[in-house]
Amino acid sequence: MSRAARFVLPLVVVLGLMAWIASLVANSVTRRWFEKDVQVRAHGAFAVSRQAVIHHWRSGRRQAVGRIFEGMAHDRLFLAVAACSRDGTPVARSPRTPAQLTCRKLATMAGVPRPADEAAWRAWTRAVAVHEGNVDLTILPLRDRGQTLGMVAFVHDMSFAAEREAATESFYLAAFAILALAAAGFTVLVGTLSERRWITQVRGLLRGDPVDGAAGFGPIVRDFRELVARVQAEAESAGGAGAWTPERLRQLVGRHLSGEKIIIVANREPYIHERGAGGEIEVLHPASGLVTALEPIMRACSGVWVGHGSGSADRETADSQGRVAVPPGEESYAIRRVWLGPDEERGYYEGFANEGLWPLCHIAHTRPIFRGEDWMHYQRVNRKFAAAACAEATSDEPIVFVQDYHFALVPRLVRAREPRATVLAFWHIPWPNSEHFGICPLRYEIMEGLLGSSILGFQTQLHCNNFLDAVDRYMEARIDRERQAVVYQGRVTLVRPYPISVEWPIRWVQAVPSVDECRREVLGELGLPPDAILGLGVDRLDYTKGIEERLRAVERLLERFPALRGRFTFVQIAAPSRTPIERYRELRRQVEALAASINARFGSGSWHPVVLRCEHHEPPRVFRHYRAADLCYVSSLHDGMNLVAKEFVAARDDERGVLILSHFTGAARELTEALVVNPYDLEQASAALAAAIAMPADEQAERMRSMRAFLADFNVYRWAGRILVDAARLRQRYRFSSSALERASVR
Ligand code: GDG
């Protein structure tokens, strides 16, 4: 045996053995991660659809529950979803549910109580995970209003984990084989080269020059890079574990959307230039949930934000095309301002959008008003924005992301101008049930406009269902329940829930002082002692937010618990919104009168139980209040999501503070550790306020920790990532089908 072989063989054997052991260890660790991952996914899917499932379950609509499960089972990680009632009868199951998975078997696996054992059912609150070969199960109790209706089981096909384990194994073996060969080759070479002009040869090697007829390190490095890239791509397309960050989102756009810039169309612009009283120009951050969510996405991905130029100094700060680079001082994307005349603003924004569609979509007891003239302006402004968005396109396959009810017609208008565009639309507010939506005289045009998009997103599954029901009822279109899509005039629009969220961590939290300092400052400003109890509400001054119900709950609290008088103060930050509309001016008068009457009734000396601040606050001030408060009450009468609730949780890195949350927000489906109340029920709401005040610190911490973990995972980067991955898949499908068609037509 040659000298080289005597050295190389043992080295390869030892390193091979090490590779095998390392891959075993790595596989067992990653298997545990995957198991955890699918459980988190099951919890997420369950949280999003829970309310809709309970609703259908209680009204005996098993098929509707089955349809929801069918939708969930499209997720690659769920083989099937099934539900059983407490007495062991099946309620619904998605198509691929294994036949042998009977309710009795599920109950045995989960070790759940017997049907009649009420106390034991009540005590069952945690999910049970079961592992059976390549199939895992997550079995969750389905609870509603303190009662357990039954259980929902997610069946996970873990064969993907086995595939990835096999990939990891080959990765390790390949890496160690390369290492073994490299080490052996290197040693042998050193021996040889030491007798020659080795420095020259090493340089050549690194360049990839052949040595003695063999290739250098160049090809090995190239192979290694390719291997790493392949493993990374596999992880990404499978949804990928790990935190969603701006960087990850940026990489996703680069990799899956060829770095195409994103064109957002939204009424409100993220930075408003206003001329102050002293003549100086100020930059304002508007009070808008849409801006809160989307601005971090633009900072991460860059692109253009097409929005209404509404500030008094907006024109002079923009170029001739209305463009301005933002954020000020760290410019990473552009705003393209669209200018509107007073009539357009009145008809499109105040009229059709905010006196028509806004009350139409919210159950808040304000009548929608639809005027013919407003509709004319709405169409005209939608055309203006669609044209501005298309003017920003730099390829014939732009990605246009249309926001909210202001622009229901834009998707179709963009599609007409740019047939190959990927048009995404997101409806930030609720979509009402089809009977209610039917009162809109322009219902057909609104839905037809939205069906110009490739993907139409809503905050919850319930809103998707309502939209599909409305299409079913009022349009000549086919609903593809299996794909959750509408096929209209030969084009497909996917209709999916994407619950929106906040950035994580929120930049404003890092920009404000410690919790103690914020508390000292805010209490100081209010003239309150350090042991005062502080409640907080933060909203745009809007009738959907339930501000009157909130103040009435405070009033009821002080009636029921006199000991809190003089100790509890409720601060309501209410940013003026849509002030030209009479209903909003009336609301302000009503809220001010109510606050004054509560203060007159219970106030004494310098203590006022309600401090009402009807003015715009810049975000750092809003966040100081979040950090200073003992509790935050979000009492919306109807709300797509509500980001104030999420911001409050994100602001509390001290894990203190209690969130009281209206049942009628999208957020209540996700932040289940909040005290969830019906804001109309003043007994319940005031009891929740009292419970929040009395809640021990460790319970506060436990609830906060759990909600914070959820938000860290389900942040706005994940929201955008999910939509963009779906968009990338559609683009790829479109490309494949159109190139196949081209080939067919050439033949
Ligand atoms: C729509 C949907 C959905 C409040 N006061 C001030 C201020 N705010 C900020 C809050 C928060 C935002 O405004 C409000 O967000 P919401 O989510 O509660 O509400 P909408 O504006 O109605 O948003 C809603 C959202 O879209 C996203 O999809 O959640 O359901 O209705 O960020 O902090 N901000 C500033 N000054 C204030 O005085 N700067």
GROMACS .gro file of N, CA and C and ligand atoms in nm, residues 285-290 292 358 428-429 459 500 538-540 545 573 575 615-619 622 626 639-644 647, ligand 1:
model
  135
  285HIS      N    1  -4.638   6.083   1.148
  285HIS     CA    2  -4.672   5.941   1.127
  285HIS      C    3  -4.822   5.930   1.151
  286PRO      N    4  -4.900   5.897   1.049
  286PRO     CA    5  -5.045   5.897   1.067
  286PRO      C    6  -5.094   5.786   1.159
  287ALA      N    7  -5.209   5.811   1.223
  287ALA     CA    8  -5.272   5.708   1.308
  287ALA      C    9  -5.349   5.616   1.216
  288SER      N   10  -5.289   5.505   1.178
  288SER     CA   11  -5.355   5.413   1.086
  288SER      C   12  -5.295   5.274   1.104
  289GLY      N   13  -5.383   5.177   1.125
  289GLY     CA   14  -5.336   5.040   1.144
  289GLY      C   15  -5.268   4.988   1.018
  290LEU      N   16  -5.321   5.030   0.904
  290LEU     CA   17  -5.265   4.985   0.776
  290LEU      C   18  -5.120   5.031   0.762
  292THR      N   19  -4.919   5.122   1.011
  292THR     CA   20  -4.840   5.054   1.114
  292THR      C   21  -4.790   4.919   1.061
  358TRP      N   22  -6.725   5.178   0.464
  358TRP     CA   23  -6.681   5.156   0.603
  358TRP      C   24  -6.798   5.112   0.693
  428HIS      N   25  -5.852   4.508   0.478
  428HIS     CA   26  -5.813   4.517   0.620
  428HIS      C   27  -5.931   4.513   0.716
  429ILE      N   28  -6.049   4.539   0.666
  429ILE     CA   29  -6.166   4.549   0.755
  429ILE      C   30  -6.253   4.424   0.736
  459GLN      N   31  -5.866   3.919   0.688
  459GLN     CA   32  -5.804   3.897   0.819
  459GLN      C   33  -5.839   3.760   0.877
  500ILE      N   34  -5.320   3.987   0.993
  500ILE     CA   35  -5.210   4.085   0.991
  500ILE      C   36  -5.151   4.101   1.130
  538VAL      N   37  -5.638   5.345   2.327
  538VAL     CA   38  -5.571   5.418   2.218
  538VAL      C   39  -5.646   5.387   2.089
  539ASP      N   40  -5.696   5.489   2.023
  539ASP     CA   41  -5.769   5.462   1.898
  539ASP      C   42  -5.772   5.585   1.808
  540ARG      N   43  -5.805   5.559   1.682
  540ARG     CA   44  -5.857   5.670   1.603
  540ARG      C   45  -5.996   5.694   1.658
  545LYS      N   46  -6.485   5.170   1.722
  545LYS     CA   47  -6.388   5.130   1.826
  545LYS      C   48  -6.453   5.116   1.964
  573ILE      N   49  -5.652   5.797   2.464
  573ILE     CA   50  -5.590   5.873   2.354
  573ILE      C   51  -5.680   5.851   2.233
  575ALA      N   52  -5.714   5.981   1.852
  575ALA     CA   53  -5.662   6.064   1.742
  575ALA      C   54  -5.778   6.104   1.651
  615GLU      N   55  -5.641   6.427   2.048
  615GLU     CA   56  -5.540   6.492   1.963
  615GLU      C   57  -5.445   6.385   1.910
  616HIS      N   58  -5.375   6.422   1.802
  616HIS     CA   59  -5.281   6.327   1.743
  616HIS      C   60  -5.158   6.315   1.833
  617HIS      N   61  -5.113   6.193   1.858
  617HIS     CA   62  -4.990   6.170   1.935
  617HIS      C   63  -4.891   6.103   1.842
  618GLU      N   64  -4.764   6.144   1.847
  618GLU     CA   65  -4.665   6.074   1.766
  618GLU      C   66  -4.634   5.939   1.833
  619PRO      N   67  -4.590   5.838   1.755
  619PRO     CA   68  -4.575   5.703   1.810
  619PRO      C   69  -4.495   5.694   1.941
  622VAL      N   70  -4.732   5.748   2.218
  622VAL     CA   71  -4.828   5.638   2.231
  622VAL      C   72  -4.760   5.522   2.306
  626TYR      N   73  -4.834   5.300   2.652
  626TYR     CA   74  -4.849   5.154   2.660
  626TYR      C   75  -4.765   5.099   2.775
  639ASP      N   76  -6.402   4.492   1.439
  639ASP     CA   77  -6.269   4.534   1.395
  639ASP      C   78  -6.204   4.420   1.317
  640GLY      N   79  -6.147   4.452   1.200
  640GLY     CA   80  -6.084   4.347   1.120
  640GLY      C   81  -5.982   4.271   1.203
  641MET      N   82  -5.884   4.344   1.257
  641MET     CA   83  -5.784   4.282   1.343
  641MET      C   84  -5.773   4.358   1.474
  642ASN      N   85  -5.724   4.482   1.470
  642ASN     CA   86  -5.690   4.572   1.580
  642ASN      C   87  -5.545   4.554   1.621
  643LEU      N   88  -5.465   4.651   1.580
  643LEU     CA   89  -5.322   4.643   1.608
  643LEU      C   90  -5.284   4.709   1.740
  644VAL      N   91  -5.375   4.789   1.798
  644VAL     CA   92  -5.346   4.848   1.928
  644VAL      C   93  -5.323   4.735   2.029
  647GLU      N   94  -4.986   4.596   1.967
  647GLU     CA   95  -4.881   4.689   2.007
  647GLU      C   96  -4.863   4.691   2.158
  748GDG     C1   97  -5.751   4.902   0.995
  748GDG     C2   98  -5.855   4.806   1.050
  748GDG     C3   99  -5.670   4.652   1.121
  748GDG     C4  100  -5.371   5.548   1.734
  748GDG     N1  101  -5.369   5.676   1.781
  748GDG     C5  102  -5.261   5.733   1.732
  748GDG     C6  103  -5.194   5.638   1.655
  748GDG     N2  104  -5.263   5.526   1.658
  748GDG     C7  105  -5.221   5.406   1.588
  748GDG     C8  106  -5.208   5.287   1.678
  748GDG     C9  107  -5.223   5.174   1.577
  748GDG    C10  108  -5.314   5.233   1.471
  748GDG     O1  109  -5.317   5.372   1.491
  748GDG    C11  110  -5.456   5.181   1.482
  748GDG     O2  111  -5.460   5.052   1.434
  748GDG     P1  112  -5.592   4.963   1.433
  748GDG     O3  113  -5.552   4.828   1.385
  748GDG     O4  114  -5.651   4.964   1.568
  748GDG     O5  115  -5.699   5.034   1.343
  748GDG     P2  116  -5.738   5.098   1.199
  748GDG     O6  117  -5.665   5.222   1.172
  748GDG     O7  118  -5.884   5.106   1.204
  748GDG     O8  119  -5.691   4.990   1.090
  748GDG    C12  120  -5.798   4.724   1.165
  748GDG    C13  121  -5.576   4.748   1.054
  748GDG     O9  122  -5.639   4.821   0.949
  748GDG    C14  123  -5.455   4.674   0.995
  748GDG    O10  124  -5.497   4.578   0.905
  748GDG    O11  125  -5.607   4.599   1.235
  748GDG    O12  126  -5.892   4.628   1.206
  748GDG    O13  127  -5.969   4.878   1.094
  748GDG    O14  128  -5.100   5.144   1.518
  748GDG    O15  129  -5.086   5.290   1.745
  748GDG     N3  130  -5.080   5.663   1.588
  748GDG    C15  131  -5.030   5.788   1.596
  748GDG     N4  132  -5.092   5.886   1.670
  748GDG    C16  133  -5.206   5.861   1.738
  748GDG    O16  134  -5.260   5.952   1.805
  748GDG     N5  135  -4.918   5.815   1.530
   0.00000   0.00000   0.00000
